[in-house]
């Protein structure tokens, strides 16, 4: 079973049992200061568990994107070293919000694992919290096959909490025994690899307060989590997550491009780190994340630099990670369409960051070669590690990796001490303070943003010592707010001083320009006049997209109703993203109507008129204010004639005609009751239309018709293909029936059973199914196992044989253990793939032995 099939199997199982399937939330956390990234399936349901929010359902299931790289749940240091730790992973989960509790949660888990997937109960162990008598009794009642494999553990292993505060409760974990090759004396929850935790059932009962007290939740609830990567490895018969189909295509792509073959042992660590980290980067950047110097952005920068450094050990030089983004998209794009939509953007972001790091990597590595000589008793001094970080951008964990490879360690406490001292010096020198190192205003300075200006002369009021942050008296640079991204550009003077502005920050009354001094010394220009110039073409692209969001907002409310209010947005140069309240997917007709309304307003070339007024007056006049936003007494209104009026501090076109063209590229759900539209304008929209037109032209040539008749010809062709497929299926059925009659059957007299053991020289999995299904309908006790030359294998058991205790799924596992591969299924039917097809004939005797053992049991 592929990982994609496994994901769908899980969701279908719970949907069939009344659970609402909820889409994965973004990896980027909003309005939760305790987390940087989504790290568990329950994150998006936190307010529901705490009784702060009600949903139209009381049970749910999801496959949640997760990123664990910081805080309590941090697997970063183990990535690549162990077979199952990752930064990015998918968490399969089912949830009950005051509906069912322990008994149903345990029953569902046992049924799914042992019946749906066909996992061997003998390889499973359940653990419960040491004081949870109810959970232990339920396990013994629901799964008597476990026998004495229901174990009690303490808070460390069987009490779950999302963080230092928040929802928590006792949990019950399910572990899978990978076999004695990992240690005959191994025990559950030891440090070995034999017993693998696969599913955690959390019985959510409390809300842990900041003082440590436990406040009962309004209703006992259930939160479960099962890593898709671990489950896929088990189902596919692998001993490492990295051997599953979620990783191998990407790992092999790195191996092929580098010329360094992948090794499942220590030599394969670079392959595994690159594959894992790239997956995390692709998903997080696709959700709107960006590498940076603080918070979530700094974590992404660390991840990227760790991967880039490991890539050098494979022989990669310069920017290389971005070339493999398409591999991640190919593996995961069907389940997560946003990857296909944002793939080019993600690759561009990663490439830009790689280039930036490559500029300092070689120099940093050379410096490390000197630093390692300073090690005392095998420990690199913390202040030297800090210099690598401060000068060459080496995160501490990257220096630790370099040290570990050479049998050294790093004085982490000394590093933190040097970092703290540097921050203290910065605060003393600048008057700014912030725990992440970004600057918070406490100087008696004030900056003013000048609307409409793309370039102006301004006095440089302040600059930090390294020349990476400047404050101007006036600035044309917009600071990210309301979804509109920062401006970028330059600050310079007559060729003697040049500063590249990369991002902006608003701290109190001060606007800070972050970037790099490329010429001269920034502090030498304090008090002098400099020229601040934004990237004007980029700003115009942003303005087109920003005004388009206002047009889109009104058009959505016109078509869908007043409830379709803005819930969030991103306004970037190349696209816009607009989240709005709506209960279900928009129809193609609705999308087309929204597009038509917006483009009609563009063609009208309606003036866009910003003005300032009092907040109360604006609201009384019917101006739209966004829910959740904080406004002062004085507000800025952006009015588009009689079409719309919204409170907005962003920059806009002068008239709607400057937008040129508006195209919606996607519409999908992002959370319960929240939809998302992605759209493009101007040159991006024109290029989009040109590409579509070219595609129609190519289709017309292929279908041998004119462009205006492509749809008619395509529909008729599809109908022809449908009829041919039916005819082909019928023909295959006839052939299969005839083939079954002629297949060699073997009578196992001691078992009073008929065996069909056959391999097709050619044929597909469907052919094997058709042949094996014929045998399944035999009136006597019969077992049929049919393989194809490509490795597909199907196993069926007739009804009389099932009654005698023969299980197709278990027999298939015995086969795949002999021939490699994996699979699963029901008692009467199982399918999978085998690796060593050439050993098929040799495995027959062992298969019969397994069959006899099952009958005797």
Tab-separated table of C-alpha atoms in Angstrom, residues 280-634:
chain	number	residue	atom	x	y	z
A	280	UNK	CA	10.046	20.826	5.591
A	281	UNK	CA	11.234	23.885	3.689
A	282	UNK	CA	8.963	23.265	0.711
A	283	UNK	CA	5.836	22.843	2.817
A	284	UNK	CA	6.562	25.750	5.153
A	285	UNK	CA	7.467	28.221	2.423
A	286	UNK	CA	4.419	27.134	0.417
A	287	UNK	CA	2.350	28.090	3.474
A	288	UNK	CA	3.876	31.576	3.428
A	289	UNK	CA	7.010	31.146	5.523
A	290	UNK	CA	10.245	32.947	4.646
A	291	UNK	CA	13.808	32.453	5.911
A	292	UNK	CA	14.852	35.361	8.101
A	293	UNK	CA	16.756	36.490	11.169
A	294	UNK	CA	14.163	35.926	13.857
A	295	UNK	CA	11.356	33.653	15.002
A	296	UNK	CA	9.998	31.204	12.456
A	297	UNK	CA	12.117	32.774	9.732
A	298	UNK	CA	15.309	32.059	11.628
A	299	UNK	CA	14.291	28.432	12.134
A	300	UNK	CA	13.786	28.053	8.376
A	301	UNK	CA	17.168	29.624	7.725
A	302	UNK	CA	18.796	27.158	10.137
A	303	UNK	CA	17.082	24.212	8.446
A	304	UNK	CA	18.144	25.343	4.997
A	305	UNK	CA	21.740	25.919	6.045
A	306	UNK	CA	21.941	22.521	7.731
A	307	UNK	CA	20.746	20.885	4.512
A	308	UNK	CA	23.117	22.957	2.383
A	309	UNK	CA	26.044	22.010	4.592
A	310	UNK	CA	25.201	18.277	4.378
A	311	UNK	CA	24.908	18.686	0.622
A	312	UNK	CA	28.539	19.717	0.428
A	313	UNK	CA	29.524	16.286	1.791
A	314	UNK	CA	27.748	14.774	-1.239
A	315	UNK	CA	29.760	16.954	-3.583
A	316	UNK	CA	27.170	19.679	-4.185
A	317	UNK	CA	28.502	23.224	-4.399
A	318	UNK	CA	26.623	26.485	-4.482
A	319	UNK	CA	22.835	26.492	-4.755
A	320	UNK	CA	21.456	22.984	-5.327
A	321	UNK	CA	18.479	22.322	-3.040
A	322	UNK	CA	16.046	24.332	-5.161
A	323	UNK	CA	16.595	21.912	-8.061
A	324	UNK	CA	14.858	19.170	-6.070
A	325	UNK	CA	11.724	21.124	-5.121
A	326	UNK	CA	9.963	19.580	-8.117
A	327	UNK	CA	10.697	16.107	-6.705
A	328	UNK	CA	8.893	16.978	-3.473
A	329	UNK	CA	6.006	18.424	-5.479
A	330	UNK	CA	5.785	15.258	-7.551
A	331	UNK	CA	5.600	13.049	-4.443
A	332	UNK	CA	3.217	15.199	-2.384
A	333	UNK	CA	1.437	17.496	-4.853
A	334	UNK	CA	-1.671	15.359	-5.302
A	335	UNK	CA	-2.414	15.381	-1.567
A	336	UNK	CA	-1.378	19.026	-1.126
A	337	UNK	CA	-2.235	21.026	-4.293
A	338	UNK	CA	-0.707	24.185	-2.837
A	339	UNK	CA	2.700	22.689	-3.594
A	340	UNK	CA	1.954	22.604	-7.314
A	341	UNK	CA	0.544	26.118	-7.171
A	342	UNK	CA	3.510	27.550	-5.280
A	343	UNK	CA	6.349	25.294	-6.475
A	344	UNK	CA	8.093	27.928	-8.572
A	345	UNK	CA	7.905	30.478	-5.766
A	346	UNK	CA	9.263	27.978	-3.246
A	347	UNK	CA	12.174	27.091	-5.522
A	348	UNK	CA	12.976	30.776	-6.026
A	349	UNK	CA	12.971	31.495	-2.281
A	350	UNK	CA	15.211	28.515	-1.526
A	351	UNK	CA	17.609	29.377	-4.337
A	352	UNK	CA	17.917	32.985	-3.138
A	353	UNK	CA	18.673	31.841	0.400
A	354	UNK	CA	21.164	29.240	-0.824
A	355	UNK	CA	23.042	31.826	-2.859
A	356	UNK	CA	23.196	34.086	0.159
A	357	UNK	CA	24.578	31.328	2.362
A	358	UNK	CA	27.004	30.070	-0.299
A	359	UNK	CA	28.676	33.479	-0.249
A	360	UNK	CA	29.810	32.869	3.320
A	361	UNK	CA	29.940	29.063	3.516
A	362	UNK	CA	33.421	28.534	2.105
A	363	UNK	CA	34.842	31.296	4.279
A	364	UNK	CA	32.998	29.909	7.291
A	365	UNK	CA	34.306	26.396	6.691
A	366	UNK	CA	37.809	27.762	6.393
A	367	UNK	CA	37.324	29.609	9.670
A	368	UNK	CA	36.003	26.433	11.311
A	369	UNK	CA	39.187	24.624	10.292
A	370	UNK	CA	41.061	27.191	12.400
A	371	UNK	CA	38.540	27.106	15.242
A	372	UNK	CA	38.789	23.332	15.664
A	373	UNK	CA	42.474	23.754	16.450
A	374	UNK	CA	41.425	25.834	19.460
A	375	UNK	CA	39.471	22.934	20.984
A	376	UNK	CA	40.455	22.092	24.541
A	377	UNK	CA	39.876	18.546	25.745
A	378	UNK	CA	37.826	17.916	22.632
A	379	UNK	CA	35.524	20.929	23.212
A	380	UNK	CA	35.368	23.975	20.937
A	381	UNK	CA	35.082	27.192	23.006
A	382	UNK	CA	31.636	28.745	23.036
A	383	UNK	CA	32.884	32.238	22.155
A	384	UNK	CA	34.563	30.866	19.010
A	385	UNK	CA	31.323	29.106	18.013
A	386	UNK	CA	29.534	32.414	18.531
A	387	UNK	CA	31.962	34.195	16.196
A	388	UNK	CA	31.115	31.634	13.497
A	389	UNK	CA	27.446	32.444	14.054
A	390	UNK	CA	27.853	36.194	14.234
A	391	UNK	CA	30.247	36.577	11.286
A	392	UNK	CA	29.442	33.687	8.953
A	393	UNK	CA	25.831	32.939	9.809
A	394	UNK	CA	26.565	29.432	11.147
A	395	UNK	CA	23.761	28.414	13.536
A	396	UNK	CA	25.021	26.646	16.645
A	397	UNK	CA	23.620	23.291	15.538
A	398	UNK	CA	25.534	23.517	12.250
A	399	UNK	CA	28.776	24.085	14.137
A	400	UNK	CA	27.860	21.146	16.377
A	401	UNK	CA	27.390	18.914	13.312
A	402	UNK	CA	30.808	19.919	11.968
A	403	UNK	CA	32.346	19.283	15.363
A	404	UNK	CA	30.650	15.914	15.846
A	405	UNK	CA	31.949	14.706	12.475
A	406	UNK	CA	35.465	15.352	13.764
A	407	UNK	CA	34.983	13.773	17.178
A	408	UNK	CA	34.567	17.128	18.937
A	409	UNK	CA	31.800	18.896	20.849
A	410	UNK	CA	30.868	22.543	21.390
A	411	UNK	CA	30.574	24.492	24.627
A	412	UNK	CA	26.887	25.362	24.250
A	413	UNK	CA	26.736	27.255	27.537
A	414	UNK	CA	29.676	29.401	26.422
A	415	UNK	CA	27.912	30.111	23.125
A	416	UNK	CA	24.759	31.265	24.933
A	417	UNK	CA	26.839	33.432	27.258
A	418	UNK	CA	28.534	35.153	24.295
A	419	UNK	CA	25.163	35.617	22.587
A	420	UNK	CA	23.640	37.152	25.722
A	421	UNK	CA	26.599	39.517	26.114
A	422	UNK	CA	26.316	40.600	22.486
A	423	UNK	CA	22.622	41.365	22.933
A	424	UNK	CA	23.359	43.344	26.066
A	425	UNK	CA	25.983	45.395	24.199
A	426	UNK	CA	23.520	45.997	21.394
A	427	UNK	CA	20.879	47.248	23.816
A	428	UNK	CA	23.393	49.494	25.562
A	429	UNK	CA	24.705	50.943	22.303
A	430	UNK	CA	21.432	51.397	20.512
A	431	UNK	CA	18.727	51.890	23.072
A	432	UNK	CA	16.749	49.186	21.318
A	433	UNK	CA	15.760	45.921	22.990
A	434	UNK	CA	14.172	42.667	21.891
A	435	UNK	CA	14.708	39.056	22.980
A	436	UNK	CA	15.214	37.885	19.391
A	437	UNK	CA	17.745	40.541	18.533
A	438	UNK	CA	15.352	42.623	16.427
A	439	UNK	CA	15.218	46.223	17.492
A	440	UNK	CA	12.423	47.649	19.624
A	441	UNK	CA	12.180	51.395	19.833
A	442	UNK	CA	13.242	53.141	22.981
A	443	UNK	CA	15.306	55.913	21.421
A	444	UNK	CA	13.797	59.353	21.248
A	445	UNK	CA	13.429	59.039	17.470
A	446	UNK	CA	10.522	59.004	15.073
A	447	UNK	CA	10.281	57.828	11.471
A	448	UNK	CA	7.635	58.796	8.957
A	449	UNK	CA	6.450	56.673	6.044
A	450	UNK	CA	5.724	58.798	2.976
A	451	UNK	CA	2.867	57.465	0.857
A	452	UNK	CA	3.280	57.703	-2.902
A	453	UNK	CA	7.049	58.217	-2.865
A	454	UNK	CA	9.331	55.688	-4.520
A	455	UNK	CA	12.516	57.700	-3.878
A	456	UNK	CA	13.355	60.576	-1.537
A	457	UNK	CA	16.144	62.356	0.321
A	458	UNK	CA	16.172	61.720	4.055
A	459	UNK	CA	18.423	62.093	7.068
A	460	UNK	CA	20.033	58.933	8.473
A	461	UNK	CA	19.166	59.063	12.182
A	462	UNK	CA	20.767	55.853	13.451
A	463	UNK	CA	22.713	52.759	12.349
A	464	UNK	CA	23.882	49.706	14.261
A	465	UNK	CA	27.576	48.840	14.544
A	466	UNK	CA	27.748	46.129	11.833
A	467	UNK	CA	25.663	48.205	9.442
A	468	UNK	CA	22.728	45.802	9.171
A	469	UNK	CA	19.976	48.103	10.481
A	470	UNK	CA	19.247	51.771	9.701
A	471	UNK	CA	16.675	54.346	10.795
A	472	UNK	CA	15.726	57.264	8.522
A	473	UNK	CA	13.806	60.408	9.358
A	474	UNK	CA	11.466	59.756	6.403
A	475	UNK	CA	11.184	56.645	4.282
A	476	UNK	CA	9.398	55.455	1.136
A	477	UNK	CA	9.765	51.809	2.290
A	478	UNK	CA	6.498	50.166	3.286
A	479	UNK	CA	6.626	47.898	6.350
A	480	UNK	CA	4.638	44.666	6.131
A	481	UNK	CA	1.110	45.123	7.421
A	482	UNK	CA	-2.393	44.153	6.408
A	483	UNK	CA	-1.032	41.349	4.249
A	484	UNK	CA	1.137	43.630	2.087
A	485	UNK	CA	4.780	42.559	2.122
A	486	UNK	CA	7.800	44.774	2.843
A	487	UNK	CA	9.372	46.938	0.189
A	488	UNK	CA	12.978	46.275	-0.775
A	489	UNK	CA	15.511	48.597	-2.410
A	490	UNK	CA	18.568	50.696	-1.588
A	491	UNK	CA	19.783	53.528	0.637
A	492	UNK	CA	22.840	55.305	-0.806
A	493	UNK	CA	24.797	58.479	-1.364
A	494	UNK	CA	26.867	59.470	-4.425
A	495	UNK	CA	28.548	56.085	-4.811
A	496	UNK	CA	30.284	56.418	-1.428
A	497	UNK	CA	27.703	54.563	0.602
A	498	UNK	CA	25.329	51.764	-0.389
A	499	UNK	CA	22.935	49.757	1.768
A	500	UNK	CA	20.704	46.958	0.427
A	501	UNK	CA	17.287	46.939	2.152
A	502	UNK	CA	16.009	43.370	2.511
A	503	UNK	CA	13.179	43.713	5.003
A	504	UNK	CA	11.436	46.247	7.215
A	505	UNK	CA	10.358	46.424	10.845
A	506	UNK	CA	8.085	48.800	12.730
A	507	UNK	CA	9.064	49.208	16.398
A	508	UNK	CA	6.983	51.798	18.173
A	509	UNK	CA	7.432	55.086	16.331
A	510	UNK	CA	10.590	53.891	14.607
A	511	UNK	CA	10.808	52.255	11.180
A	512	UNK	CA	13.876	50.033	10.862
A	513	UNK	CA	15.481	49.088	7.541
A	514	UNK	CA	17.201	45.697	7.799
A	515	UNK	CA	19.776	44.531	5.271
A	516	UNK	CA	23.455	44.725	4.410
A	517	UNK	CA	25.925	47.571	3.928
A	518	UNK	CA	27.583	46.962	0.567
A	519	UNK	CA	29.803	50.029	0.413
A	520	UNK	CA	31.128	52.441	3.039
A	521	UNK	CA	30.387	52.486	6.780
A	522	UNK	CA	26.783	53.136	7.811
A	523	UNK	CA	27.702	54.868	11.079
A	524	UNK	CA	29.771	57.430	9.151
A	525	UNK	CA	26.572	58.724	7.517
A	526	UNK	CA	24.526	59.320	10.656
A	527	UNK	CA	23.132	62.864	10.522
A	528	UNK	CA	23.712	63.121	6.768
A	529	UNK	CA	21.256	63.103	3.907
A	530	UNK	CA	20.952	59.892	1.882
A	531	UNK	CA	18.760	58.712	-0.972
A	532	UNK	CA	16.198	56.035	-0.139
A	533	UNK	CA	14.804	54.287	-3.209
A	534	UNK	CA	12.452	51.336	-3.274
A	535	UNK	CA	12.276	48.751	-6.055
A	536	UNK	CA	9.598	50.718	-7.934
A	537	UNK	CA	8.564	48.046	-10.502
A	538	UNK	CA	8.120	45.565	-7.656
A	539	UNK	CA	6.015	48.093	-5.710
A	540	UNK	CA	3.769	48.635	-8.745
A	541	UNK	CA	3.170	44.881	-8.937
A	542	UNK	CA	2.316	44.826	-5.221
A	543	UNK	CA	-0.062	47.763	-5.616
A	544	UNK	CA	-1.911	46.080	-8.464
A	545	UNK	CA	-2.424	43.006	-6.313
A	546	UNK	CA	-3.430	45.005	-3.246
A	547	UNK	CA	-6.117	47.020	-4.999
A	548	UNK	CA	-7.285	43.773	-6.607
A	549	UNK	CA	-7.919	42.286	-3.135
A	550	UNK	CA	-10.340	45.136	-2.423
A	551	UNK	CA	-12.133	44.516	-5.722
A	552	UNK	CA	-12.168	40.780	-5.017
A	553	UNK	CA	-13.563	41.247	-1.503
A	554	UNK	CA	-16.544	43.195	-2.789
A	555	UNK	CA	-17.104	40.827	-5.721
A	556	UNK	CA	-17.175	37.803	-3.394
A	557	UNK	CA	-19.789	39.438	-1.190
A	558	UNK	CA	-21.829	40.325	-4.273
A	559	UNK	CA	-21.778	36.748	-5.582
A	560	UNK	CA	-21.759	34.692	-2.358
A	561	UNK	CA	-23.367	37.014	0.186
A	562	UNK	CA	-22.317	39.442	2.885
A	563	UNK	CA	-20.927	36.597	4.987
A	564	UNK	CA	-17.956	36.240	2.627
A	565	UNK	CA	-15.783	38.544	4.710
A	566	UNK	CA	-11.996	38.721	4.580
A	567	UNK	CA	-10.211	36.448	7.058
A	568	UNK	CA	-6.657	37.085	5.954
A	569	UNK	CA	-4.559	38.015	2.951
A	570	UNK	CA	-1.126	38.094	1.404
A	571	UNK	CA	-0.203	40.766	-1.104
A	572	UNK	CA	3.078	39.960	-2.839
A	573	UNK	CA	4.610	41.103	-6.137
A	574	UNK	CA	3.769	37.923	-8.037
A	575	UNK	CA	0.381	37.038	-6.577
A	576	UNK	CA	-2.311	37.723	-4.047
A	577	UNK	CA	-3.894	35.344	-1.560
A	578	UNK	CA	-7.294	36.078	-0.068
A	579	UNK	CA	-8.985	34.075	2.707
A	580	UNK	CA	-12.715	34.571	3.255
A	581	UNK	CA	-15.600	33.071	5.210
A	582	UNK	CA	-17.701	30.601	3.239
A	583	UNK	CA	-19.062	27.148	4.038
A	584	UNK	CA	-18.229	25.235	0.862
A	585	UNK	CA	-16.311	25.272	-2.425
A	586	UNK	CA	-17.260	27.889	-4.977
A	587	UNK	CA	-18.733	26.599	-8.211
A	588	UNK	CA	-16.992	27.210	-11.530
A	589	UNK	CA	-19.813	29.607	-12.422
A	590	UNK	CA	-19.334	31.601	-9.211
A	591	UNK	CA	-15.597	31.887	-9.768
A	592	UNK	CA	-16.198	33.060	-13.313
A	593	UNK	CA	-18.742	35.635	-12.134
A	594	UNK	CA	-16.342	37.000	-9.485
A	595	UNK	CA	-13.599	37.298	-12.102
A	596	UNK	CA	-15.994	39.085	-14.466
A	597	UNK	CA	-17.041	41.625	-11.810
A	598	UNK	CA	-13.436	42.452	-10.903
A	599	UNK	CA	-12.315	42.792	-14.527
A	600	UNK	CA	-15.360	44.948	-15.308
A	601	UNK	CA	-14.249	47.333	-12.568
A	602	UNK	CA	-10.696	47.249	-13.965
A	603	UNK	CA	-11.990	48.213	-17.412
A	604	UNK	CA	-13.965	51.073	-15.865
A	605	UNK	CA	-10.626	52.565	-14.764
A	606	UNK	CA	-12.275	53.722	-11.558
A	607	UNK	CA	-10.249	56.208	-9.459
A	608	UNK	CA	-8.768	54.838	-6.209
A	609	UNK	CA	-8.869	57.556	-3.559
A	610	UNK	CA	-7.184	57.103	-0.140
A	611	UNK	CA	-8.052	59.590	2.620
A	612	UNK	CA	-7.806	59.877	6.393
A	613	UNK	CA	-10.722	60.337	8.773
A	614	UNK	CA	-11.917	59.504	12.280
A	615	UNK	CA	-12.536	55.822	12.938
A	616	UNK	CA	-16.085	56.368	14.225
A	617	UNK	CA	-16.994	58.506	11.227
A	618	UNK	CA	-15.652	55.887	8.849
A	619	UNK	CA	-17.662	53.090	10.499
A	620	UNK	CA	-20.797	55.235	10.557
A	621	UNK	CA	-20.341	55.866	6.834
A	622	UNK	CA	-20.313	52.117	6.152
A	623	UNK	CA	-16.595	51.713	5.531
A	624	UNK	CA	-15.512	48.062	5.860
A	625	UNK	CA	-13.275	47.257	8.828
A	626	UNK	CA	-11.582	43.878	9.121
A	627	UNK	CA	-12.485	41.696	12.091
A	628	UNK	CA	-9.620	41.223	14.527
A	629	UNK	CA	-7.609	44.218	13.339
A	630	UNK	CA	-6.756	47.014	15.768
A	631	UNK	CA	-7.432	50.562	14.642
A	632	UNK	CA	-6.548	53.943	16.176
A	633	UNK	CA	-8.728	57.017	16.373
A	634	UNK	CA	-7.463	58.203	12.994
